[in-house]
Amino acid sequence: MVDVLVTNGPWLIGIAAVFGFLMAWGIGANDVANAMGTSVGSNAITIKQAIIIAMIFEFAGAYLAGGEVTSTIRKGIIDSAYFIDSPELLVYGMISALLAAGIWLIVASALGWPVSTTHSIVGAIVGFAAVGVGSDAVAWGKVGGIVGSWVITPAISGFIAFMIFQSVQKLIFNTDNPLENAKRYVPFYMALAGFVMSLVTIKKGLKHVGLHFTNVEAYALAVVLAILVGIGGMIAIKRLKMDSQADRQTQFGNVEKVFAILMVVTACCMAFAHGSNDVANAIGPLAAVVSVVESGGQINNTAPLVWWILPLGAVGIVMGLAIFGQRVMQTIGKNITHLTPSRGFAAELAAASTVVIASGTGLPISTTQTLVGAVLGVGMARGIAAINIGVVRNIVVSWVVTLPAGAGLSIMFFFMIKGIFN
């Protein structure tokens, strides 16, 4: 059936490109809105500023660090050996997976549900492989690990966020002189943020650019950067004009201003790491289609990227965020619990720390679930009444629905596409 690929090659690549763009659009609308939601929700930056920051850093992450080569089959979820005799099935499947995941992400974004883009595409790929080819083609152990991560990741990031926020309360807000203590301790939080963010960027963002660091080098570099950030923070805070004799309320307001500066830095790093990491969800299947079609049916585990694929993904992500990202930002930033810059900072730092821990241990994680867990942790630090349980329930339901929704749509599209081309 390889002649199908030869005669319809340009059509298949064109359709895959359109659906890949749709998927990238969905990632922008849903995932990027997560990364920016805490900053916007705590009023550290406006929606307009968030969109501009995300455009620059997501694009830079996706384009500079999104990878020369992408693994065609994300996270080894399906075994390509099953497709060697019928490579066209892999092409149809990847096209239907992109369409399915893209549609699901756009529906979820319209409803304001923060779901996982990784899980959407994984569900879609598992769906067409299990039904279209055979359940043996799916690595079910890997799928099980992903389902397990639904509980583990939010729990880890929630715990870290709870601890960070409690320490901010103890060291700064619950003291007699919050402003003096903020000047004393915030540089340490800045250094910690610098350390975690450098690790995220070095480990997740730069490995594709050909900059490979050993673990020791990565940590050493992160420590140096952390110290520099801390010193920079001290200088910046000293220059802020603030009255330490003011009443406590004014002091609290001033302390939040200091944290607002921090939030902008964490938002930039999260956007860069996210762009470099998650653009693969949109372009991996697309690269697979291009590689199989252009090689006349050969299936490889990794595919070199054609020049137009990365910009397509990067532009899609930015447009999805700009046009459609506000609802998910609203959910994360405003609807789960009331965020201030210090709370938002605790949540972002916890989410970034969890990403570092996970990439070190190889846990499959979802940025979305990490961040939601962190926001919940910050809410918990103020007592269960501070959390909007109804919103949390809807979010959890949307997570559970993501894998089956992706799978169901992709099975349907798979048989449609197969029927059209065969």
Short mmCIF file of C-alpha atoms in Angstrom, two decimals:
data_model
loop_
_atom_site.label_atom_id
_atom_site.label_comp_id
_atom_site.label_asym_id
_atom_site.label_seq_id
_atom_site.Cartn_x
_atom_site.Cartn_y
_atom_site.Cartn_z
CA MET A 1 0.00 0.00 0.00
CA VAL A 2 3.07 2.26 -0.19
CA ASP A 3 1.76 3.61 -3.52
CA VAL A 4 -0.97 5.38 -1.51
CA LEU A 5 1.83 7.40 0.10
CA VAL A 6 3.42 8.14 -3.26
CA THR A 7 0.23 9.24 -5.06
CA ASN A 8 -1.29 11.17 -2.15
CA GLY A 9 1.95 12.28 -0.46
CA PRO A 10 1.55 16.06 -0.89
CA TRP A 11 -2.11 15.85 0.21
CA LEU A 12 -1.24 13.87 3.32
CA ILE A 13 1.55 16.28 4.28
CA GLY A 14 -0.73 19.28 3.66
CA ILE A 15 -3.55 17.87 5.79
CA ALA A 16 -1.08 16.94 8.55
CA ALA A 17 0.34 20.48 8.49
CA VAL A 18 -3.13 22.03 8.89
CA PHE A 19 -4.02 19.71 11.79
CA GLY A 20 -0.56 20.22 13.35
CA PHE A 21 -1.23 23.96 13.30
CA LEU A 22 -4.64 23.33 14.90
CA MET A 23 -2.97 21.26 17.64
CA ALA A 24 -0.35 23.99 18.26
CA TRP A 25 -3.19 26.53 18.43
CA GLY A 26 -4.87 24.36 21.08
CA ILE A 27 -1.62 24.11 23.05
CA GLY A 28 -1.33 27.90 22.99
CA ALA A 29 -4.93 28.43 24.08
CA ASN A 30 -4.75 25.90 26.88
CA ASP A 31 -1.24 25.26 28.15
CA VAL A 32 0.34 28.65 27.76
CA ALA A 33 -2.62 30.18 29.48
CA ASN A 34 -1.68 27.92 32.41
CA ALA A 35 1.87 29.18 32.54
CA MET A 36 0.67 32.79 32.50
CA GLY A 37 -2.53 32.36 34.54
CA THR A 38 -0.98 32.87 37.98
CA SER A 39 0.82 36.04 36.90
CA VAL A 40 -2.34 37.52 35.41
CA GLY A 41 -4.63 36.29 38.20
CA SER A 42 -2.47 37.89 40.89
CA ASN A 43 -2.47 41.15 38.90
CA ALA A 44 1.33 41.09 38.62
CA ILE A 45 0.91 41.65 34.88
CA THR A 46 -2.04 42.45 32.61
CA ILE A 47 -3.43 40.01 30.05
CA LYS A 48 -1.88 42.10 27.27
CA GLN A 49 1.56 41.94 28.89
CA ALA A 50 1.16 38.21 29.48
CA ILE A 51 0.42 37.65 25.81
CA ILE A 52 3.47 39.68 24.76
CA ILE A 53 5.79 37.86 27.22
CA ALA A 54 4.43 34.48 26.14
CA MET A 55 4.73 35.36 22.45
CA ILE A 56 8.41 36.20 22.85
CA PHE A 57 9.47 33.43 25.21
CA GLU A 58 7.24 30.62 23.94
CA PHE A 59 8.36 31.37 20.40
CA ALA A 60 12.01 31.51 21.49
CA GLY A 61 11.66 28.26 23.43
CA ALA A 62 9.88 26.47 20.61
CA TYR A 63 12.07 27.81 17.84
CA LEU A 64 15.51 27.92 19.47
CA ALA A 65 15.18 24.93 21.73
CA GLY A 66 12.37 22.87 20.24
CA GLY A 67 14.82 20.42 18.74
CA GLU A 68 16.49 19.66 15.43
CA VAL A 69 15.25 16.11 15.66
CA THR A 70 12.03 15.09 17.29
CA SER A 71 11.04 11.63 18.44
CA THR A 72 8.27 10.69 16.07
CA ILE A 73 6.30 8.72 18.60
CA ARG A 74 6.00 10.64 21.84
CA LYS A 75 7.38 8.93 24.94
CA GLY A 76 7.48 5.49 23.27
CA ILE A 77 3.73 5.00 23.69
CA ILE A 78 3.34 2.76 20.62
CA ASP A 79 5.67 0.25 19.00
CA SER A 80 6.55 1.28 15.45
CA ALA A 81 7.43 -2.32 14.51
CA TYR A 82 3.71 -3.01 14.04
CA PHE A 83 3.52 -0.45 11.24
CA ILE A 84 6.44 -1.62 9.09
CA ASP A 85 4.23 -3.57 6.66
CA SER A 86 1.58 -0.86 6.46
CA PRO A 87 3.27 2.53 6.99
CA GLU A 88 0.23 4.35 5.59
CA LEU A 89 -1.70 3.34 8.74
CA LEU A 90 0.84 5.24 10.85
CA VAL A 91 0.38 8.30 8.61
CA TYR A 92 -3.44 8.17 8.84
CA GLY A 93 -3.18 7.58 12.57
CA MET A 94 -0.88 10.51 13.26
CA ILE A 95 -3.08 12.82 11.17
CA SER A 96 -6.20 11.71 13.04
CA ALA A 97 -4.38 12.03 16.39
CA LEU A 98 -3.46 15.65 15.63
CA LEU A 99 -7.01 16.50 14.60
CA ALA A 100 -8.51 14.72 17.63
CA ALA A 101 -6.16 16.30 20.17
CA GLY A 102 -6.51 19.72 18.53
CA ILE A 103 -10.31 19.63 18.66
CA TRP A 104 -10.36 18.42 22.27
CA LEU A 105 -7.97 21.19 23.36
CA ILE A 106 -10.05 23.86 21.66
CA VAL A 107 -13.27 22.56 23.25
CA ALA A 108 -11.58 22.45 26.67
CA SER A 109 -10.18 25.96 26.22
CA ALA A 110 -13.61 27.30 25.25
CA LEU A 111 -15.01 25.84 28.48
CA GLY A 112 -12.06 27.24 30.46
CA TRP A 113 -10.77 23.79 31.46
CA PRO A 114 -7.01 23.52 31.94
CA VAL A 115 -6.26 20.05 30.53
CA SER A 116 -2.98 18.38 29.60
CA THR A 117 -1.83 18.73 26.00
CA THR A 118 0.55 15.80 26.45
CA HIS A 119 -2.26 13.56 27.65
CA SER A 120 -4.53 14.69 24.80
CA ILE A 121 -2.05 13.64 22.12
CA VAL A 122 -1.06 10.47 23.99
CA GLY A 123 -4.75 9.46 24.31
CA ALA A 124 -5.27 10.11 20.61
CA ILE A 125 -2.23 8.05 19.58
CA VAL A 126 -3.19 5.17 21.89
CA GLY A 127 -6.73 5.23 20.49
CA PHE A 128 -5.91 4.78 16.82
CA ALA A 129 -3.11 2.28 17.55
CA ALA A 130 -5.19 0.03 19.81
CA VAL A 131 -8.24 -0.06 17.53
CA GLY A 132 -6.72 0.46 14.09
CA VAL A 133 -3.72 -1.83 14.47
CA GLY A 134 -4.10 -3.97 17.57
CA SER A 135 -3.81 -3.52 21.30
CA ASP A 136 -0.35 -5.17 21.27
CA ALA A 137 1.00 -2.10 19.46
CA VAL A 138 0.47 0.01 22.61
CA ALA A 139 2.94 0.08 25.50
CA TRP A 140 0.28 -0.12 28.22
CA GLY A 141 2.84 0.16 31.02
CA LYS A 142 3.76 3.64 29.78
CA VAL A 143 0.07 4.60 29.65
CA GLY A 144 -0.35 3.37 33.24
CA GLY A 145 2.55 5.59 34.32
CA ILE A 146 0.80 8.59 32.80
CA VAL A 147 -2.45 7.83 34.62
CA GLY A 148 -0.47 7.47 37.86
CA SER A 149 1.04 10.90 37.33
CA TRP A 150 -2.44 12.45 37.66
CA VAL A 151 -2.26 11.92 41.40
CA ILE A 152 1.47 12.17 42.03
CA THR A 153 2.36 15.41 40.21
CA PRO A 154 -0.33 17.71 41.65
CA ALA A 155 0.40 16.22 45.09
CA ILE A 156 4.14 16.98 44.88
CA SER A 157 3.71 20.51 43.55
CA GLY A 158 0.85 21.23 45.97
CA PHE A 159 3.04 20.19 48.91
CA ILE A 160 5.99 22.33 47.71
CA ALA A 161 3.72 25.36 47.12
CA PHE A 162 2.17 24.91 50.59
CA MET A 163 5.63 24.88 52.20
CA ILE A 164 6.95 27.89 50.23
CA PHE A 165 3.88 29.95 51.03
CA GLN A 166 3.94 28.98 54.72
CA SER A 167 7.57 30.10 54.91
CA VAL A 168 6.69 33.46 53.27
CA GLN A 169 3.92 33.91 55.85
CA LYS A 170 6.22 33.06 58.77
CA LEU A 171 9.28 35.03 57.70
CA ILE A 172 7.57 38.09 56.21
CA PHE A 173 3.81 38.62 56.56
CA ASN A 174 3.28 37.49 60.15
CA THR A 175 6.13 39.61 61.55
CA ASP A 176 6.10 43.06 63.18
CA ASN A 177 7.99 44.64 60.32
CA PRO A 178 6.99 42.90 57.08
CA LEU A 179 8.81 45.35 54.83
CA GLU A 180 12.22 45.03 56.52
CA ASN A 181 11.89 41.26 56.51
CA ALA A 182 10.89 41.29 52.87
CA LYS A 183 14.08 43.21 52.07
CA ARG A 184 16.02 40.63 54.06
CA TYR A 185 14.47 37.40 52.79
CA VAL A 186 13.14 38.06 49.30
CA PRO A 187 16.63 37.96 47.71
CA PHE A 188 16.85 34.36 48.99
CA TYR A 189 13.53 33.50 47.34
CA MET A 190 14.85 35.18 44.21
CA ALA A 191 18.02 33.10 44.33
CA LEU A 192 15.95 29.93 44.84
CA ALA A 193 13.77 30.89 41.88
CA GLY A 194 16.89 31.65 39.84
CA PHE A 195 18.29 28.21 40.71
CA VAL A 196 15.13 26.28 39.80
CA MET A 197 14.44 28.30 36.66
CA SER A 198 18.02 27.92 35.41
CA LEU A 199 17.76 24.18 35.93
CA VAL A 200 14.46 24.05 34.04
CA THR A 201 15.97 26.03 31.19
CA ILE A 202 19.28 24.14 31.12
CA LYS A 203 17.78 20.67 31.45
CA LYS A 204 14.61 21.15 29.39
CA GLY A 205 15.35 24.09 27.16
CA LEU A 206 18.94 23.87 26.00
CA LYS A 207 19.50 20.18 25.39
CA HIS A 208 18.18 20.53 21.83
CA VAL A 209 20.49 23.40 20.89
CA GLY A 210 23.48 21.11 21.15
CA LEU A 211 24.51 22.48 24.55
CA HIS A 212 24.90 19.34 26.62
CA PHE A 213 25.79 19.72 30.26
CA THR A 214 26.65 16.91 32.65
CA ASN A 215 24.57 16.94 35.82
CA VAL A 216 27.42 18.47 37.81
CA GLU A 217 27.92 21.25 35.25
CA ALA A 218 24.18 21.95 35.10
CA TYR A 219 23.89 22.29 38.87
CA ALA A 220 27.09 24.36 39.13
CA LEU A 221 25.87 26.75 36.44
CA ALA A 222 22.45 26.99 38.13
CA VAL A 223 24.09 27.84 41.48
CA VAL A 224 26.18 30.61 39.90
CA LEU A 225 23.11 32.06 38.18
CA ALA A 226 21.13 31.79 41.43
CA ILE A 227 23.74 33.81 43.32
CA LEU A 228 23.76 36.47 40.58
CA VAL A 229 19.95 36.67 40.62
CA GLY A 230 19.96 36.99 44.42
CA ILE A 231 22.49 39.82 44.33
CA GLY A 232 20.57 41.54 41.52
CA GLY A 233 17.41 41.18 43.61
CA MET A 234 19.04 42.79 46.64
CA ILE A 235 20.12 45.78 44.55
CA ALA A 236 16.68 46.11 42.92
CA ILE A 237 14.83 45.98 46.26
CA LYS A 238 17.16 48.55 47.85
CA ARG A 239 16.28 50.96 45.04
CA LEU A 240 12.52 50.62 45.53
CA LYS A 241 11.11 53.69 47.27
CA MET A 242 9.16 52.31 50.20
CA ASP A 243 8.33 53.67 53.63
CA SER A 244 9.08 51.18 56.41
CA GLN A 245 7.24 53.40 58.92
CA ALA A 246 3.94 52.98 57.04
CA ASP A 247 1.02 51.02 58.52
CA ARG A 248 0.90 47.23 58.04
CA GLN A 249 -1.62 47.29 55.19
CA THR A 250 0.58 49.63 53.13
CA GLN A 251 3.61 47.51 54.00
CA PHE A 252 1.80 44.38 52.81
CA GLY A 253 1.00 46.17 49.55
CA ASN A 254 4.66 47.11 49.13
CA VAL A 255 5.83 43.57 49.85
CA GLU A 256 3.44 42.28 47.17
CA LYS A 257 5.03 44.75 44.72
CA VAL A 258 8.37 43.07 45.35
CA PHE A 259 6.86 39.65 44.63
CA ALA A 260 5.21 41.00 41.49
CA ILE A 261 8.68 41.67 40.03
CA LEU A 262 9.60 38.04 40.79
CA MET A 263 6.47 36.75 39.09
CA VAL A 264 7.47 38.35 35.80
CA VAL A 265 10.82 36.53 35.85
CA THR A 266 9.26 33.16 36.68
CA ALA A 267 6.63 33.65 33.97
CA CYS A 268 9.32 34.25 31.32
CA CYS A 269 11.25 31.12 32.30
CA MET A 270 8.13 28.95 32.44
CA ALA A 271 7.13 30.16 28.97
CA PHE A 272 10.57 29.36 27.55
CA ALA A 273 10.70 25.89 29.10
CA HIS A 274 7.14 25.21 28.00
CA GLY A 275 7.78 26.29 24.42
CA SER A 276 10.85 24.10 24.13
CA ASN A 277 9.13 21.12 25.67
CA ASP A 278 5.54 21.04 24.53
CA VAL A 279 5.89 22.20 20.95
CA ALA A 280 6.90 18.55 20.38
CA ASN A 281 3.30 17.52 21.11
CA ALA A 282 2.20 19.31 17.95
CA ILE A 283 5.20 18.78 15.72
CA GLY A 284 6.18 15.20 16.68
CA PRO A 285 3.25 13.55 14.87
CA LEU A 286 3.58 16.02 12.00
CA ALA A 287 7.30 15.24 11.62
CA ALA A 288 6.40 11.54 11.65
CA VAL A 289 3.97 12.00 8.75
CA VAL A 290 6.47 14.04 6.70
CA SER A 291 9.28 11.56 7.36
CA VAL A 292 7.23 8.46 6.47
CA VAL A 293 5.78 10.03 3.32
CA GLU A 294 9.07 11.47 2.07
CA SER A 295 11.04 8.28 2.68
CA GLY A 296 8.41 6.29 0.79
CA GLY A 297 7.16 4.37 3.80
CA GLN A 298 10.21 3.92 6.04
CA ILE A 299 9.55 4.32 9.75
CA ASN A 300 12.29 5.70 11.99
CA ASN A 301 12.24 6.39 15.70
CA THR A 302 13.38 9.96 15.24
CA ALA A 303 12.80 12.30 12.32
CA PRO A 304 14.87 15.29 11.24
CA LEU A 305 12.67 18.37 11.13
CA VAL A 306 11.89 19.96 7.79
CA TRP A 307 12.58 23.72 7.96
CA TRP A 308 8.92 24.81 8.07
CA ILE A 309 7.71 22.56 10.90
CA LEU A 310 9.11 24.42 13.94
CA PRO A 311 7.94 27.91 12.89
CA LEU A 312 4.50 26.41 12.13
CA GLY A 313 4.29 25.05 15.69
CA ALA A 314 5.65 28.23 17.26
CA VAL A 315 3.27 30.52 15.35
CA GLY A 316 0.32 28.25 16.15
CA ILE A 317 1.09 28.33 19.88
CA VAL A 318 1.36 32.13 19.94
CA MET A 319 -1.85 32.67 17.95
CA GLY A 320 -3.85 30.24 20.07
CA LEU A 321 -2.79 32.07 23.22
CA ALA A 322 -3.47 35.54 21.86
CA ILE A 323 -6.90 34.77 20.44
CA PHE A 324 -8.24 32.12 22.76
CA GLY A 325 -6.16 31.93 25.94
CA GLN A 326 -8.10 34.16 28.29
CA ARG A 327 -10.62 31.66 29.62
CA VAL A 328 -8.09 29.18 30.95
CA MET A 329 -6.06 32.05 32.44
CA GLN A 330 -9.22 33.11 34.24
CA THR A 331 -9.74 29.60 35.66
CA ILE A 332 -6.19 29.17 36.93
CA GLY A 333 -5.56 32.74 38.03
CA LYS A 334 -8.89 33.81 39.49
CA ASN A 335 -11.39 30.97 39.89
CA ILE A 336 -9.59 28.32 41.96
CA THR A 337 -8.53 30.58 44.82
CA HIS A 338 -7.74 34.27 45.31
CA LEU A 339 -4.13 34.89 44.27
CA THR A 340 -1.81 37.73 45.24
CA PRO A 341 1.73 38.09 43.80
CA SER A 342 3.29 36.30 46.80
CA ARG A 343 0.84 33.38 46.49
CA GLY A 344 1.22 33.26 42.71
CA PHE A 345 4.99 33.25 43.11
CA ALA A 346 4.83 30.31 45.52
CA ALA A 347 2.67 28.41 43.03
CA GLU A 348 4.91 29.09 40.01
CA LEU A 349 8.09 28.26 41.89
CA ALA A 350 6.55 25.01 43.15
CA ALA A 351 5.40 24.07 39.65
CA ALA A 352 8.86 24.75 38.21
CA SER A 353 10.51 22.75 41.02
CA THR A 354 8.23 19.81 40.27
CA VAL A 355 9.18 19.97 36.59
CA VAL A 356 12.86 19.78 37.62
CA ILE A 357 12.22 16.85 39.99
CA ALA A 358 10.20 15.02 37.34
CA SER A 359 12.73 15.50 34.56
CA GLY A 360 15.42 14.21 36.93
CA THR A 361 13.42 11.08 37.81
CA GLY A 362 11.76 10.54 34.42
CA LEU A 363 8.19 10.91 35.72
CA PRO A 364 5.82 11.70 32.85
CA ILE A 365 4.25 14.97 33.92
CA SER A 366 1.82 17.52 32.71
CA THR A 367 2.69 21.18 33.25
CA THR A 368 -1.01 21.86 33.65
CA GLN A 369 -1.59 19.40 36.45
CA THR A 370 1.56 20.56 38.20
CA LEU A 371 0.40 24.15 38.19
CA VAL A 372 -3.18 23.37 39.27
CA GLY A 373 -1.75 21.31 42.14
CA ALA A 374 0.50 24.21 43.15
CA VAL A 375 -2.37 26.73 43.11
CA LEU A 376 -4.39 24.32 45.27
CA GLY A 377 -1.45 24.01 47.68
CA VAL A 378 -1.31 27.79 48.10
CA GLY A 379 -5.08 27.85 48.65
CA MET A 380 -4.81 25.09 51.25
CA ALA A 381 -2.27 27.13 53.18
CA ARG A 382 -5.13 29.55 53.88
CA GLY A 383 -7.63 26.82 54.78
CA ILE A 384 -10.04 24.74 52.73
CA ALA A 385 -12.61 27.57 52.63
CA ALA A 386 -10.22 29.59 50.43
CA ILE A 387 -10.65 27.06 47.58
CA ASN A 388 -13.53 27.01 45.12
CA ILE A 389 -14.39 23.30 45.28
CA GLY A 390 -16.82 23.41 42.32
CA VAL A 391 -14.12 24.69 39.96
CA VAL A 392 -11.63 22.08 41.21
CA ARG A 393 -14.19 19.31 40.66
CA ASN A 394 -14.72 20.39 37.03
CA ILE A 395 -10.96 20.50 36.45
CA VAL A 396 -10.44 16.97 37.81
CA VAL A 397 -13.31 15.64 35.68
CA SER A 398 -11.79 17.28 32.60
CA TRP A 399 -8.45 15.55 33.33
CA VAL A 400 -10.09 12.14 33.58
CA VAL A 401 -12.03 12.72 30.35
CA THR A 402 -8.96 13.86 28.35
CA LEU A 403 -7.44 10.44 27.51
CA PRO A 404 -10.73 8.77 26.47
CA ALA A 405 -11.91 11.88 24.59
CA GLY A 406 -8.67 12.04 22.62
CA ALA A 407 -8.82 8.31 21.96
CA GLY A 408 -12.48 8.26 20.88
CA LEU A 409 -12.14 11.18 18.47
CA SER A 410 -8.96 9.80 16.99
CA ILE A 411 -10.49 6.34 16.35
CA MET A 412 -13.39 8.00 14.53
CA PHE A 413 -11.14 10.19 12.37
CA PHE A 414 -8.77 7.28 11.72
CA PHE A 415 -11.47 5.20 10.03
CA MET A 416 -12.75 8.24 8.13
CA ILE A 417 -9.29 9.12 6.76
CA LYS A 418 -8.52 5.49 6.00
CA GLY A 419 -11.83 5.23 4.11
CA ILE A 420 -11.11 8.38 2.08
CA PHE A 421 -7.60 7.41 0.96
CA ASN A 422 -7.94 3.64 0.53
#
